[in-house]
Amino acid sequence: MLSERGRRALLGIVESIEAAQDFVVGLRLDEFSTDRRNLYAVTRCLEIVSEASRRVDAGTRERHPHIAWRQIANAGNVYRHEYDIVSPGMIWRTVQEDLPDLLIVCRAELTRSPGGS
């Protein structure tokens, strides 16, 4: 069973992934790269995903070892402190390639837990 903290973390991840995906829908990478507002908004979503991933229950992480939990948590430090090496392409690939699997896992965990969304 999920702790309340773990449930809130998963909800935060789901909401932030959905927002990031909404921000890029209908855009191409070149459009996204020159749209400062969307680039900053998606980066903020990824910061939230990173921070929330630190609060995910150990049981959830253990059930989904294929998710790079440590790298997700560490990515926030890159977005906040090493922003000069973060490219629009890196952000784009994260949203397009990495977040869909994480979203599936978080939704599944919320569904299997009483009181999930």
Short mmCIF file of N, CA, C and O in Angstrom, two decimals:
data_model
loop_
_atom_site.label_atom_id
_atom_site.label_comp_id
_atom_site.label_asym_id
_atom_site.label_seq_id
_atom_site.Cartn_x
_atom_site.Cartn_y
_atom_site.Cartn_z
N MET A 1 0.84 -1.18 0.00
CA MET A 1 0.00 0.00 0.00
C MET A 1 0.89 1.25 0.00
O MET A 1 1.89 1.31 0.69
N LEU A 2 0.49 2.22 -0.77
CA LEU A 2 1.24 3.46 -0.86
C LEU A 2 1.08 4.31 0.39
O LEU A 2 -0.01 4.38 0.96
N SER A 3 2.17 4.93 0.77
CA SER A 3 2.05 5.93 1.82
C SER A 3 1.38 7.16 1.22
O SER A 3 1.33 7.33 0.00
N GLU A 4 0.86 8.03 2.07
CA GLU A 4 0.26 9.27 1.59
C GLU A 4 1.30 10.11 0.86
O GLU A 4 1.02 10.70 -0.19
N ARG A 5 2.49 10.15 1.39
CA ARG A 5 3.59 10.90 0.74
C ARG A 5 3.89 10.32 -0.64
O ARG A 5 4.07 11.05 -1.61
N GLY A 6 3.94 8.99 -0.73
CA GLY A 6 4.21 8.34 -2.01
C GLY A 6 3.09 8.57 -3.02
O GLY A 6 3.36 8.78 -4.20
N ARG A 7 1.87 8.53 -2.54
CA ARG A 7 0.73 8.79 -3.42
C ARG A 7 0.77 10.22 -3.96
O ARG A 7 0.60 10.46 -5.14
N ARG A 8 1.05 11.17 -3.09
CA ARG A 8 1.14 12.57 -3.53
C ARG A 8 2.30 12.76 -4.52
O ARG A 8 2.18 13.52 -5.48
N ALA A 9 3.38 12.05 -4.29
CA ALA A 9 4.52 12.13 -5.21
C ALA A 9 4.12 11.62 -6.59
O ALA A 9 4.41 12.26 -7.61
N LEU A 10 3.45 10.48 -6.63
CA LEU A 10 3.01 9.93 -7.91
C LEU A 10 2.03 10.86 -8.62
O LEU A 10 2.11 11.06 -9.83
N LEU A 11 1.12 11.44 -7.85
CA LEU A 11 0.18 12.40 -8.43
C LEU A 11 0.91 13.61 -9.00
O LEU A 11 0.59 14.09 -10.10
N GLY A 12 1.91 14.09 -8.30
CA GLY A 12 2.70 15.21 -8.78
C GLY A 12 3.44 14.88 -10.06
O GLY A 12 3.52 15.70 -10.99
N ILE A 13 3.96 13.67 -10.13
CA ILE A 13 4.66 13.23 -11.34
C ILE A 13 3.68 13.15 -12.51
O ILE A 13 3.95 13.67 -13.59
N VAL A 14 2.54 12.52 -12.28
CA VAL A 14 1.53 12.40 -13.34
C VAL A 14 1.09 13.77 -13.84
O VAL A 14 1.07 14.03 -15.05
N GLU A 15 0.76 14.66 -12.92
CA GLU A 15 0.30 16.00 -13.32
C GLU A 15 1.38 16.75 -14.10
O GLU A 15 1.08 17.42 -15.10
N SER A 16 2.62 16.64 -13.67
CA SER A 16 3.71 17.35 -14.35
C SER A 16 4.03 16.75 -15.71
O SER A 16 4.33 17.48 -16.66
N ILE A 17 3.98 15.44 -15.82
CA ILE A 17 4.20 14.81 -17.12
C ILE A 17 3.09 15.20 -18.09
O ILE A 17 3.35 15.55 -19.25
N GLU A 18 1.85 15.14 -17.62
CA GLU A 18 0.74 15.52 -18.49
C GLU A 18 0.86 16.97 -18.93
O GLU A 18 0.60 17.30 -20.09
N ALA A 19 1.27 17.85 -18.03
CA ALA A 19 1.46 19.26 -18.40
C ALA A 19 2.57 19.40 -19.43
O ALA A 19 2.41 20.11 -20.43
N ALA A 20 3.69 18.74 -19.21
CA ALA A 20 4.81 18.81 -20.16
C ALA A 20 4.37 18.33 -21.53
O ALA A 20 4.70 18.95 -22.56
N GLN A 21 3.65 17.22 -21.56
CA GLN A 21 3.17 16.70 -22.84
C GLN A 21 2.20 17.67 -23.50
O GLN A 21 2.24 17.85 -24.72
N ASP A 22 1.35 18.29 -22.72
CA ASP A 22 0.41 19.29 -23.26
C ASP A 22 1.16 20.48 -23.86
O ASP A 22 0.77 21.01 -24.90
N PHE A 23 2.24 20.90 -23.20
CA PHE A 23 3.00 22.05 -23.69
C PHE A 23 3.65 21.80 -25.06
O PHE A 23 3.85 22.73 -25.82
N VAL A 24 3.97 20.55 -25.36
CA VAL A 24 4.67 20.27 -26.62
C VAL A 24 3.76 19.70 -27.71
O VAL A 24 4.21 19.54 -28.85
N VAL A 25 2.51 19.43 -27.37
CA VAL A 25 1.62 18.82 -28.35
C VAL A 25 1.51 19.72 -29.59
O VAL A 25 1.38 20.94 -29.49
N GLY A 26 1.65 19.11 -30.74
CA GLY A 26 1.53 19.83 -32.00
C GLY A 26 2.76 20.59 -32.41
O GLY A 26 2.76 21.23 -33.48
N LEU A 27 3.82 20.56 -31.60
CA LEU A 27 5.04 21.26 -31.94
C LEU A 27 6.08 20.30 -32.50
O LEU A 27 6.11 19.13 -32.15
N ARG A 28 6.94 20.85 -33.33
CA ARG A 28 8.14 20.13 -33.77
C ARG A 28 9.30 20.62 -32.89
O ARG A 28 9.21 21.66 -32.26
N LEU A 29 10.37 19.87 -32.88
CA LEU A 29 11.53 20.24 -32.06
C LEU A 29 12.01 21.65 -32.38
O LEU A 29 12.28 22.44 -31.47
N ASP A 30 12.08 22.02 -33.65
CA ASP A 30 12.57 23.35 -34.00
C ASP A 30 11.63 24.44 -33.47
O ASP A 30 12.09 25.50 -33.04
N GLU A 31 10.35 24.18 -33.46
CA GLU A 31 9.39 25.15 -32.91
C GLU A 31 9.54 25.25 -31.39
O GLU A 31 9.53 26.34 -30.83
N PHE A 32 9.65 24.10 -30.77
CA PHE A 32 9.81 24.06 -29.32
C PHE A 32 11.10 24.77 -28.90
O PHE A 32 11.11 25.53 -27.93
N SER A 33 12.17 24.56 -29.65
CA SER A 33 13.47 25.13 -29.32
C SER A 33 13.48 26.65 -29.31
O SER A 33 14.27 27.27 -28.60
N THR A 34 12.60 27.25 -30.08
CA THR A 34 12.58 28.71 -30.16
C THR A 34 11.42 29.33 -29.37
O THR A 34 11.26 30.55 -29.38
N ASP A 35 10.66 28.51 -28.69
CA ASP A 35 9.52 28.98 -27.90
C ASP A 35 9.94 29.04 -26.43
O ASP A 35 9.80 28.07 -25.69
N ARG A 36 10.48 30.16 -26.02
CA ARG A 36 11.04 30.29 -24.66
C ARG A 36 10.03 29.94 -23.58
O ARG A 36 10.36 29.27 -22.60
N ARG A 37 8.81 30.37 -23.75
CA ARG A 37 7.79 30.12 -22.72
C ARG A 37 7.56 28.62 -22.53
O ARG A 37 7.56 28.13 -21.39
N ASN A 38 7.37 27.90 -23.62
CA ASN A 38 7.16 26.46 -23.50
C ASN A 38 8.40 25.74 -23.02
O ASN A 38 8.32 24.80 -22.23
N LEU A 39 9.55 26.17 -23.47
CA LEU A 39 10.81 25.55 -23.04
C LEU A 39 10.97 25.69 -21.52
O LEU A 39 11.29 24.72 -20.82
N TYR A 40 10.72 26.88 -21.00
CA TYR A 40 10.83 27.10 -19.57
C TYR A 40 9.75 26.32 -18.81
O TYR A 40 10.01 25.77 -17.74
N ALA A 41 8.55 26.29 -19.34
CA ALA A 41 7.45 25.58 -18.67
C ALA A 41 7.73 24.09 -18.60
O ALA A 41 7.53 23.46 -17.55
N VAL A 42 8.20 23.51 -19.69
CA VAL A 42 8.50 22.07 -19.69
C VAL A 42 9.66 21.76 -18.76
O VAL A 42 9.64 20.77 -18.03
N THR A 43 10.66 22.63 -18.77
CA THR A 43 11.79 22.42 -17.86
C THR A 43 11.31 22.44 -16.41
O THR A 43 11.73 21.62 -15.59
N ARG A 44 10.41 23.35 -16.08
CA ARG A 44 9.86 23.39 -14.72
C ARG A 44 9.11 22.10 -14.40
O ARG A 44 9.23 21.56 -13.29
N CYS A 45 8.35 21.59 -15.35
CA CYS A 45 7.65 20.31 -15.15
C CYS A 45 8.66 19.20 -14.84
O CYS A 45 8.42 18.37 -13.94
N LEU A 46 9.77 19.18 -15.55
CA LEU A 46 10.78 18.16 -15.32
C LEU A 46 11.45 18.32 -13.96
O LEU A 46 11.80 17.33 -13.31
N GLU A 47 11.61 19.55 -13.51
CA GLU A 47 12.13 19.78 -12.16
C GLU A 47 11.19 19.19 -11.11
O GLU A 47 11.64 18.58 -10.14
N ILE A 48 9.90 19.38 -11.32
CA ILE A 48 8.91 18.85 -10.38
C ILE A 48 8.91 17.32 -10.40
O ILE A 48 8.88 16.67 -9.36
N VAL A 49 8.98 16.74 -11.60
CA VAL A 49 9.06 15.28 -11.71
C VAL A 49 10.28 14.78 -10.95
O VAL A 49 10.21 13.80 -10.19
N SER A 50 11.39 15.45 -11.14
CA SER A 50 12.62 15.05 -10.46
C SER A 50 12.46 15.09 -8.94
O SER A 50 12.79 14.12 -8.24
N GLU A 51 11.96 16.20 -8.44
CA GLU A 51 11.81 16.34 -6.99
C GLU A 51 10.80 15.33 -6.45
O GLU A 51 11.03 14.70 -5.41
N ALA A 52 9.68 15.17 -7.13
CA ALA A 52 8.66 14.22 -6.67
C ALA A 52 9.18 12.78 -6.70
O ALA A 52 8.81 11.97 -5.84
N SER A 53 10.05 12.47 -7.64
CA SER A 53 10.58 11.10 -7.73
C SER A 53 11.37 10.72 -6.48
O SER A 53 11.48 9.55 -6.13
N ARG A 54 11.90 11.71 -5.79
CA ARG A 54 12.64 11.45 -4.54
C ARG A 54 11.71 10.99 -3.43
O ARG A 54 12.16 10.42 -2.44
N ARG A 55 10.42 11.26 -3.58
CA ARG A 55 9.44 10.94 -2.54
C ARG A 55 8.63 9.67 -2.84
O ARG A 55 7.73 9.33 -2.09
N VAL A 56 8.93 9.04 -3.95
CA VAL A 56 8.23 7.81 -4.33
C VAL A 56 8.62 6.71 -3.35
O VAL A 56 9.80 6.56 -2.99
N ASP A 57 7.64 5.93 -2.92
CA ASP A 57 7.88 4.83 -1.98
C ASP A 57 8.91 3.84 -2.53
O ASP A 57 8.94 3.56 -3.74
N ALA A 58 9.69 3.28 -1.63
CA ALA A 58 10.69 2.28 -2.01
C ALA A 58 10.04 1.09 -2.71
O ALA A 58 10.59 0.57 -3.69
N GLY A 59 8.87 0.68 -2.25
CA GLY A 59 8.19 -0.45 -2.88
C GLY A 59 7.86 -0.18 -4.34
O GLY A 59 7.98 -1.07 -5.19
N THR A 60 7.45 1.02 -4.63
CA THR A 60 7.16 1.40 -6.02
C THR A 60 8.43 1.32 -6.85
O THR A 60 8.44 0.76 -7.95
N ARG A 61 9.51 1.87 -6.33
CA ARG A 61 10.78 1.83 -7.07
C ARG A 61 11.23 0.39 -7.28
O ARG A 61 11.71 0.04 -8.36
N GLU A 62 11.06 -0.44 -6.27
CA GLU A 62 11.47 -1.85 -6.38
C GLU A 62 10.63 -2.61 -7.39
O GLU A 62 11.13 -3.50 -8.07
N ARG A 63 9.34 -2.30 -7.48
CA ARG A 63 8.47 -2.98 -8.44
C ARG A 63 8.77 -2.56 -9.88
O ARG A 63 8.38 -3.25 -10.82
N HIS A 64 9.46 -1.46 -10.04
CA HIS A 64 9.73 -0.92 -11.39
C HIS A 64 11.21 -0.57 -11.55
O HIS A 64 11.58 0.59 -11.75
N PRO A 65 12.05 -1.60 -11.50
CA PRO A 65 13.50 -1.33 -11.58
C PRO A 65 13.94 -0.84 -12.97
O PRO A 65 15.04 -0.31 -13.10
N HIS A 66 13.09 -1.01 -13.97
CA HIS A 66 13.44 -0.53 -15.32
C HIS A 66 13.35 0.98 -15.43
O HIS A 66 13.84 1.56 -16.40
N ILE A 67 12.74 1.62 -14.45
CA ILE A 67 12.68 3.09 -14.42
C ILE A 67 13.96 3.59 -13.75
O ILE A 67 14.35 3.10 -12.70
N ALA A 68 14.59 4.56 -14.36
CA ALA A 68 15.87 5.10 -13.87
C ALA A 68 15.61 6.12 -12.76
O ALA A 68 15.84 7.32 -12.92
N TRP A 69 15.14 5.64 -11.62
CA TRP A 69 14.72 6.51 -10.53
C TRP A 69 15.84 7.45 -10.08
O TRP A 69 15.60 8.63 -9.86
N ARG A 70 17.05 6.94 -9.91
CA ARG A 70 18.16 7.77 -9.45
C ARG A 70 18.47 8.86 -10.47
O ARG A 70 18.69 10.02 -10.12
N GLN A 71 18.48 8.51 -11.76
CA GLN A 71 18.77 9.51 -12.80
C GLN A 71 17.67 10.57 -12.87
O GLN A 71 17.96 11.74 -13.11
N ILE A 72 16.43 10.16 -12.67
CA ILE A 72 15.32 11.12 -12.67
C ILE A 72 15.51 12.09 -11.51
O ILE A 72 15.38 13.31 -11.69
N ALA A 73 15.83 11.58 -10.34
CA ALA A 73 16.04 12.44 -9.18
C ALA A 73 17.23 13.38 -9.41
O ALA A 73 17.16 14.58 -9.09
N ASN A 74 18.29 12.88 -9.97
CA ASN A 74 19.49 13.69 -10.20
C ASN A 74 19.31 14.72 -11.30
O ASN A 74 20.00 15.75 -11.32
N ALA A 75 18.39 14.47 -12.22
CA ALA A 75 18.19 15.40 -13.35
C ALA A 75 17.78 16.79 -12.86
O ALA A 75 18.17 17.80 -13.47
N GLY A 76 17.06 16.87 -11.78
CA GLY A 76 16.66 18.17 -11.26
C GLY A 76 17.85 19.05 -10.92
O GLY A 76 17.83 20.26 -11.13
N ASN A 77 18.91 18.43 -10.42
CA ASN A 77 20.12 19.19 -10.12
C ASN A 77 20.73 19.76 -11.40
O ASN A 77 21.25 20.87 -11.40
N VAL A 78 20.65 19.00 -12.46
CA VAL A 78 21.17 19.49 -13.75
C VAL A 78 20.32 20.66 -14.23
O VAL A 78 20.87 21.71 -14.61
N TYR A 79 19.01 20.53 -14.20
CA TYR A 79 18.14 21.62 -14.67
C TYR A 79 18.34 22.90 -13.85
O TYR A 79 18.29 23.99 -14.40
N ARG A 80 18.58 22.74 -12.54
CA ARG A 80 18.71 23.92 -11.67
C ARG A 80 20.12 24.48 -11.61
O ARG A 80 20.30 25.70 -11.56
N HIS A 81 21.13 23.61 -11.61
CA HIS A 81 22.49 24.07 -11.34
C HIS A 81 23.44 23.99 -12.53
O HIS A 81 24.46 24.67 -12.53
N GLU A 82 23.11 23.16 -13.49
CA GLU A 82 23.97 23.02 -14.67
C GLU A 82 23.17 23.36 -15.93
O GLU A 82 23.33 22.74 -16.98
N TYR A 83 22.29 24.35 -15.79
CA TYR A 83 21.37 24.74 -16.86
C TYR A 83 22.08 25.10 -18.16
O TYR A 83 21.49 24.99 -19.23
N ASP A 84 23.34 25.50 -18.07
CA ASP A 84 24.07 25.88 -19.28
C ASP A 84 24.36 24.69 -20.19
O ASP A 84 24.65 24.88 -21.37
N ILE A 85 24.24 23.47 -19.67
CA ILE A 85 24.46 22.30 -20.52
C ILE A 85 23.15 21.65 -20.98
O ILE A 85 23.16 20.68 -21.71
N VAL A 86 22.02 22.20 -20.52
CA VAL A 86 20.72 21.65 -20.89
C VAL A 86 20.29 22.27 -22.21
O VAL A 86 20.17 23.48 -22.34
N SER A 87 20.05 21.42 -23.19
CA SER A 87 19.63 21.91 -24.51
C SER A 87 18.15 21.63 -24.73
O SER A 87 17.58 20.72 -24.12
N PRO A 88 17.53 22.41 -25.62
CA PRO A 88 16.13 22.11 -25.97
C PRO A 88 15.97 20.67 -26.47
O PRO A 88 14.97 20.02 -26.16
N GLY A 89 16.94 20.17 -27.20
CA GLY A 89 16.87 18.80 -27.69
C GLY A 89 16.85 17.79 -26.56
O GLY A 89 16.14 16.78 -26.63
N MET A 90 17.61 18.04 -25.51
CA MET A 90 17.64 17.15 -24.34
C MET A 90 16.27 17.14 -23.66
O MET A 90 15.74 16.08 -23.32
N ILE A 91 15.69 18.32 -23.49
CA ILE A 91 14.37 18.43 -22.88
C ILE A 91 13.33 17.72 -23.75
O ILE A 91 12.50 16.95 -23.26
N TRP A 92 13.38 17.97 -25.05
CA TRP A 92 12.45 17.37 -26.01
C TRP A 92 12.51 15.85 -25.95
O TRP A 92 11.48 15.18 -25.87
N ARG A 93 13.72 15.30 -26.00
CA ARG A 93 13.88 13.83 -25.97
C ARG A 93 13.35 13.26 -24.66
O ARG A 93 12.73 12.19 -24.66
N THR A 94 13.57 13.96 -23.57
CA THR A 94 13.06 13.48 -22.29
C THR A 94 11.54 13.37 -22.33
O THR A 94 10.96 12.36 -21.92
N VAL A 95 10.89 14.41 -22.84
CA VAL A 95 9.42 14.41 -22.91
C VAL A 95 8.93 13.33 -23.87
O VAL A 95 7.99 12.60 -23.55
N GLN A 96 9.54 13.22 -25.00
CA GLN A 96 9.07 12.30 -26.04
C GLN A 96 9.43 10.84 -25.77
O GLN A 96 8.64 9.95 -26.09
N GLU A 97 10.60 10.59 -25.19
CA GLU A 97 11.09 9.22 -25.07
C GLU A 97 11.06 8.64 -23.66
O GLU A 97 10.85 7.44 -23.49
N ASP A 98 11.28 9.47 -22.67
CA ASP A 98 11.42 8.95 -21.31
C ASP A 98 10.17 9.06 -20.46
O ASP A 98 9.87 8.17 -19.67
N LEU A 99 9.44 10.14 -20.61
CA LEU A 99 8.27 10.36 -19.74
C LEU A 99 7.11 9.40 -19.98
O LEU A 99 6.42 9.06 -19.02
N PRO A 100 6.87 8.94 -21.22
CA PRO A 100 5.72 8.04 -21.39
C PRO A 100 5.77 6.79 -20.51
O PRO A 100 4.76 6.42 -19.90
N ASP A 101 6.93 6.15 -20.39
CA ASP A 101 7.03 4.95 -19.54
C ASP A 101 6.83 5.30 -18.07
O ASP A 101 6.17 4.56 -17.34
N LEU A 102 7.39 6.41 -17.65
CA LEU A 102 7.22 6.84 -16.27
C LEU A 102 5.76 7.13 -15.97
O LEU A 102 5.25 6.76 -14.90
N LEU A 103 5.08 7.75 -16.90
CA LEU A 103 3.66 8.05 -16.72
C LEU A 103 2.85 6.77 -16.56
O LEU A 103 1.98 6.67 -15.68
N ILE A 104 3.12 5.78 -17.37
CA ILE A 104 2.42 4.49 -17.29
C ILE A 104 2.62 3.86 -15.92
O ILE A 104 1.67 3.40 -15.28
N VAL A 105 3.86 3.85 -15.45
CA VAL A 105 4.17 3.26 -14.14
C VAL A 105 3.45 4.00 -13.02
O VAL A 105 2.85 3.38 -12.14
N CYS A 106 3.50 5.32 -13.05
CA CYS A 106 2.86 6.10 -11.98
C CYS A 106 1.36 5.91 -11.97
O CYS A 106 0.75 5.74 -10.90
N ARG A 107 0.75 5.91 -13.14
CA ARG A 107 -0.70 5.66 -13.20
C ARG A 107 -1.04 4.27 -12.68
O ARG A 107 -2.03 4.09 -11.96
N ALA A 108 -0.24 3.27 -13.05
CA ALA A 108 -0.49 1.91 -12.61
C ALA A 108 -0.38 1.80 -11.09
O ALA A 108 -1.21 1.15 -10.44
N GLU A 109 0.60 2.45 -10.52
CA GLU A 109 0.76 2.42 -9.06
C GLU A 109 -0.41 3.10 -8.36
O GLU A 109 -0.88 2.62 -7.33
N LEU A 110 -0.87 4.20 -8.91
CA LEU A 110 -2.02 4.89 -8.32
C LEU A 110 -3.28 4.04 -8.42
O LEU A 110 -4.12 4.04 -7.51
N THR A 111 -3.42 3.32 -9.50
CA THR A 111 -4.59 2.47 -9.71
C THR A 111 -4.60 1.28 -8.77
O THR A 111 -5.64 0.87 -8.27
N ARG A 112 -3.43 0.73 -8.48
CA ARG A 112 -3.36 -0.46 -7.63
C ARG A 112 -3.49 -0.12 -6.16
O ARG A 112 -3.69 -0.97 -5.32
N SER A 113 -3.38 1.16 -5.85
CA SER A 113 -3.43 1.60 -4.45
C SER A 113 -4.81 2.12 -4.09
O SER A 113 -5.39 2.89 -4.83
N PRO A 114 -5.35 1.72 -2.93
CA PRO A 114 -6.62 2.28 -2.48
C PRO A 114 -6.50 3.80 -2.37
O PRO A 114 -5.48 4.31 -1.92
N GLY A 115 -7.52 4.50 -2.83
CA GLY A 115 -7.49 5.95 -2.78
C GLY A 115 -6.75 6.57 -3.92
O GLY A 115 -6.51 7.76 -3.95
N GLY A 116 -6.33 5.75 -4.91
CA GLY A 116 -5.62 6.28 -6.08
C GLY A 116 -6.55 7.06 -6.97
O GLY A 116 -7.74 7.12 -6.75
N SER A 117 -5.96 7.71 -7.95
CA SER A 117 -6.80 8.52 -8.84
C SER A 117 -7.20 7.76 -10.07
O SER A 117 -6.68 6.76 -10.41
#
